[in-house]
PDB file of C-alpha atoms in Angstrom:
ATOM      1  CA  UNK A   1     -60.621  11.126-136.428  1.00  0.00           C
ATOM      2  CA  UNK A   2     -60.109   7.304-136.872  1.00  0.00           C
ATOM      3  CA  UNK A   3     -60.189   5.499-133.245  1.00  0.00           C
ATOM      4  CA  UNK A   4     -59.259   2.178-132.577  1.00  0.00           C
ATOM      5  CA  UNK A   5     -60.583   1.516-128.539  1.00  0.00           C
ATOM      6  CA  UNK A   6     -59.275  -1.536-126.974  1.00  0.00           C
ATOM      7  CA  UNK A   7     -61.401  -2.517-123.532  1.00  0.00           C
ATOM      8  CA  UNK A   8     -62.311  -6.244-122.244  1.00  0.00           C
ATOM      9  CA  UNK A   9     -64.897  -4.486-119.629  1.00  0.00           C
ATOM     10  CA  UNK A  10     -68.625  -4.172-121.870  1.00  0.00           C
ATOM     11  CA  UNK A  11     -69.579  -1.046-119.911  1.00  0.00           C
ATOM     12  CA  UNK A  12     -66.614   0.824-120.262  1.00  0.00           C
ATOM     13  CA  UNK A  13     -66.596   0.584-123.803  1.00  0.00           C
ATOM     14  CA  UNK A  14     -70.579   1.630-123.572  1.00  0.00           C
ATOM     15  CA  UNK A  15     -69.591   4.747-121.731  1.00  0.00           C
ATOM     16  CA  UNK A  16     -66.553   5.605-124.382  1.00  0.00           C
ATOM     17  CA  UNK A  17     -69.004   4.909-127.243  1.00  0.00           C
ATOM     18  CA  UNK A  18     -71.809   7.241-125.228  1.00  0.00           C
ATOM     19  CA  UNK A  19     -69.112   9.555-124.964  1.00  0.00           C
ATOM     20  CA  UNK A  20     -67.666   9.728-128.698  1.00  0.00           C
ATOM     21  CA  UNK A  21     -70.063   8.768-130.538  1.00  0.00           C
ATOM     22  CA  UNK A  22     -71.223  12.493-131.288  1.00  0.00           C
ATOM     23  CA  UNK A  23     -67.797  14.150-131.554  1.00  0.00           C
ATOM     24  CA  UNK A  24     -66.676  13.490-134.932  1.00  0.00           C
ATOM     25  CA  UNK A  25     -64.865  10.003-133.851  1.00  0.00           C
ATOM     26  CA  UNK A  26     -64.704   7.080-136.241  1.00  0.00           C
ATOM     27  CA  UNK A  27     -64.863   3.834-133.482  1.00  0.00           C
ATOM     28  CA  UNK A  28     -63.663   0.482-134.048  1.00  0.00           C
ATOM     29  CA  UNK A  29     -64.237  -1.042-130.786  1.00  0.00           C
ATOM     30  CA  UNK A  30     -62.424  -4.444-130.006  1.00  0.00           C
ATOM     31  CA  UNK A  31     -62.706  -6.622-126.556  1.00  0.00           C
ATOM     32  CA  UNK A  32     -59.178  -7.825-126.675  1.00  0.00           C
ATOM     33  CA  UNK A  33     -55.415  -7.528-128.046  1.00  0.00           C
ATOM     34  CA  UNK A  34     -56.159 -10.179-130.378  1.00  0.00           C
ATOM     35  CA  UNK A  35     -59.224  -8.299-132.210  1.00  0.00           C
ATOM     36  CA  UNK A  36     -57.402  -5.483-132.116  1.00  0.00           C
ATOM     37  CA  UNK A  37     -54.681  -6.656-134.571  1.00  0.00           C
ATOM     38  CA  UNK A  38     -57.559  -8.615-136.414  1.00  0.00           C
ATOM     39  CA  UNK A  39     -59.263  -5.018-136.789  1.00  0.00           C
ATOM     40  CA  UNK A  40     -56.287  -2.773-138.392  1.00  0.00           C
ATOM     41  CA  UNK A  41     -55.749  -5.170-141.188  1.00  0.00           C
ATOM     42  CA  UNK A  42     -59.428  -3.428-142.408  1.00  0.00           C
ATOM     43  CA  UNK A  43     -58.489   0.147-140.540  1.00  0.00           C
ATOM     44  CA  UNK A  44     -55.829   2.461-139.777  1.00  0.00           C
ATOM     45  CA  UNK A  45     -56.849   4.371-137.000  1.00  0.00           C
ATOM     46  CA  UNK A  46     -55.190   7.707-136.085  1.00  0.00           C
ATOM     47  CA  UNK A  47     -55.307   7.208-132.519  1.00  0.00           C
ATOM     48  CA  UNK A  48     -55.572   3.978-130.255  1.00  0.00           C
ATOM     49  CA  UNK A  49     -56.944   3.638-126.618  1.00  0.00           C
ATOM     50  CA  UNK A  50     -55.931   0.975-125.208  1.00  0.00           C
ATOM     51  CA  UNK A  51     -56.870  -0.908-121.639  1.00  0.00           C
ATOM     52  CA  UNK A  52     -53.891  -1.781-119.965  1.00  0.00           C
ATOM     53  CA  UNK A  53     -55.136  -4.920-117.729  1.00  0.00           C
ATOM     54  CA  UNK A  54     -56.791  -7.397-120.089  1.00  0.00           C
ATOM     55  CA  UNK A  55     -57.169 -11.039-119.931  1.00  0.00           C
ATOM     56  CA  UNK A  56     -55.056 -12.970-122.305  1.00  0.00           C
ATOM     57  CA  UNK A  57     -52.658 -10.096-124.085  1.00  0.00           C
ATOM     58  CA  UNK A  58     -52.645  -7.480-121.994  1.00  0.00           C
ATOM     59  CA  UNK A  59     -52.328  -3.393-123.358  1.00  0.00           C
ATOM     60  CA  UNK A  60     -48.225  -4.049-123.079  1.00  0.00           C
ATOM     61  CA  UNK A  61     -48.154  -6.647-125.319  1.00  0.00           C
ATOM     62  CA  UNK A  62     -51.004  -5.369-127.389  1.00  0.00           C
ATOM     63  CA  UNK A  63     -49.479  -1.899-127.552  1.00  0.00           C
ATOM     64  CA  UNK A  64     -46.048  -3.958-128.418  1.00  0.00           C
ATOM     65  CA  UNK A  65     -47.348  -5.992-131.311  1.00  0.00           C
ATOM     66  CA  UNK A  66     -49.605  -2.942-132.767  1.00  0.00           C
ATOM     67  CA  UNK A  67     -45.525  -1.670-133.521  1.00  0.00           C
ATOM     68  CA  UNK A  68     -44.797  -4.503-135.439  1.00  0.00           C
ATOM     69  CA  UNK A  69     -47.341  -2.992-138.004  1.00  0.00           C
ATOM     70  CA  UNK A  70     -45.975  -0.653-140.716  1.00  0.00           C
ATOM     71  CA  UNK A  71     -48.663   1.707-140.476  1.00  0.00           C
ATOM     72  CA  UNK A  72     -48.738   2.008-137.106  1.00  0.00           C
ATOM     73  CA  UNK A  73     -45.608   2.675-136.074  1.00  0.00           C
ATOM     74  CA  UNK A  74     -46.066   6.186-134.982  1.00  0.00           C
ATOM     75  CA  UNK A  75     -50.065   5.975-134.285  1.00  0.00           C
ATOM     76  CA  UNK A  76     -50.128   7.780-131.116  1.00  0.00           C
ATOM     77  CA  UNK A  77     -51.501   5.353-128.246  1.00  0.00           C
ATOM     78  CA  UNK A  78     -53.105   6.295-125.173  1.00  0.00           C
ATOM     79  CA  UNK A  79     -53.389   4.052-122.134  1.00  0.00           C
ATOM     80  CA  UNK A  80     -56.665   4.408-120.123  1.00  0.00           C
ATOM     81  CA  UNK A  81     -56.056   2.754-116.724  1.00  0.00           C
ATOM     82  CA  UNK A  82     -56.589   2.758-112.844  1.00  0.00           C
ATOM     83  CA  UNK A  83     -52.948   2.136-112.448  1.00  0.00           C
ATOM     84  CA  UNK A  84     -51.444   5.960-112.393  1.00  0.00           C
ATOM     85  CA  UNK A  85     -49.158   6.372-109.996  1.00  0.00           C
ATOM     86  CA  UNK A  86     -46.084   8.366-111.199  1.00  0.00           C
ATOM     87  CA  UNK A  87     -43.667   5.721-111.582  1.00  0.00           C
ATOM     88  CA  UNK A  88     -46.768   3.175-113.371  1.00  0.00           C
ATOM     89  CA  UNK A  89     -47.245   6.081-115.784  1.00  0.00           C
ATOM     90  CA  UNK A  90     -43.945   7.031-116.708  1.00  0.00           C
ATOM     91  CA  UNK A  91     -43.256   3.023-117.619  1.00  0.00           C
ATOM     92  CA  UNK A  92     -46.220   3.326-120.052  1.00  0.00           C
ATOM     93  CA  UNK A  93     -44.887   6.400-121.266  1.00  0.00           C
ATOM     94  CA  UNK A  94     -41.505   4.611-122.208  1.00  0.00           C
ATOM     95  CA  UNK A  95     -43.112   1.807-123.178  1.00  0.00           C
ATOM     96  CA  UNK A  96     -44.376   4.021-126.641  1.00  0.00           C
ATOM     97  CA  UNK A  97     -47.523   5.559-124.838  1.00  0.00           C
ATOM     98  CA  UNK A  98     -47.955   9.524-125.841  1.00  0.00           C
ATOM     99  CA  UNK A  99     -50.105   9.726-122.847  1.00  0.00           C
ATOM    100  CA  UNK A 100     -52.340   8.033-119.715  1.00  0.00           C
ATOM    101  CA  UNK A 101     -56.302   8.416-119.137  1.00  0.00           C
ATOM    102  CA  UNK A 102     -57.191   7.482-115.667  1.00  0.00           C
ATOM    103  CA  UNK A 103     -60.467   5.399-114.701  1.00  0.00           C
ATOM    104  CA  UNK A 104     -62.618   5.873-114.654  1.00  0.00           C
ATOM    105  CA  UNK A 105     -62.447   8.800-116.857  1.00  0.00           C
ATOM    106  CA  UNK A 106     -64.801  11.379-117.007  1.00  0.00           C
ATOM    107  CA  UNK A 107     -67.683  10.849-120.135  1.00  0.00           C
ATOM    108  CA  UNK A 108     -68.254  14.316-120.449  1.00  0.00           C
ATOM    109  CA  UNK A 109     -64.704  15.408-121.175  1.00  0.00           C
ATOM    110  CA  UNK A 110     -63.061  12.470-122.797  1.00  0.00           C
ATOM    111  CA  UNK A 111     -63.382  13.713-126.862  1.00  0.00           C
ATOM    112  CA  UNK A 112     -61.579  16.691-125.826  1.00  0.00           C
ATOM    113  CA  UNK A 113     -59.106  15.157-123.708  1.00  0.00           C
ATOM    114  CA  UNK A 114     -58.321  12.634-126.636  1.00  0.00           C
ATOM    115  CA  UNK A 115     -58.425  15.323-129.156  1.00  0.00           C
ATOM    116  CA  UNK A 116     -55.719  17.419-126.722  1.00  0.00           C
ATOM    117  CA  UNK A 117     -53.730  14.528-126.647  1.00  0.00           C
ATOM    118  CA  UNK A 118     -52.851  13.938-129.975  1.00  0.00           C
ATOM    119  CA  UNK A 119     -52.735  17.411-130.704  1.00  0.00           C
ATOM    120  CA  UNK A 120     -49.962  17.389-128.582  1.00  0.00           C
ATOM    121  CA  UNK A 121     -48.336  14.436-129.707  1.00  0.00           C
ATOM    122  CA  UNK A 122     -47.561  15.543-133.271  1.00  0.00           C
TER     123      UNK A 122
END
């Protein structure tokens, strides 16, 4: 599975990699919005994790402009965020987002919590 992961924070993105990097996940791992939309003109992914508070273009926007690309229209997109109160995760939901990861997540179960996700999405 193709996995575009989109975290400002170094050692969160060290504990995803740690996490996926022997469960069958092809990672493209971008620090910002920007890089992310620099990254899938060289790769579709088939799912996208995306931080939600970033400097600069936050997941939102991010999430928003990933849209404007034809082949990722219906990429599912999963927020990972602190911010999961009820009312926080339904807006991300309606923003486009087939589901929310809290952090910090948990290393050991994240593949399969991914893999659920988009299971469940199609």
């Amino acid at each position: 599975m193709k996995l575009l992961y989109v975290e400002d924070e170094a050692d969160i993105r060290e504990v995803a990699e740690y996490a996926l990097e022997d469960e069958g996940f092809d990672i493209v791992f971008c620090e910002s919005g920007e890089k992310a939309l620099e990254s899938v003109d060289n790769f579709t992914p088939d799912v996208i994790l995306l931080d939600v508070m970033m400097p600069g273009m936050d997941g939102p926007t991010t999430l928003k402009k990933l849209r404007e690309c034809p082949p990722l229209v219906d990429t599912p997109v999963i927020f990972l965020t602190a911010k999961v109160q009820p009312n926080e995760v339904q807006s991300f939901i309606d923003m486009g987002a087939v589901d929310v990861i809290p952090k910090p997540f948990d290393p050991m179960t994240l593949a399969d919590t991914i893999r659920k996700i988009v299971q469940g999405s199609r």
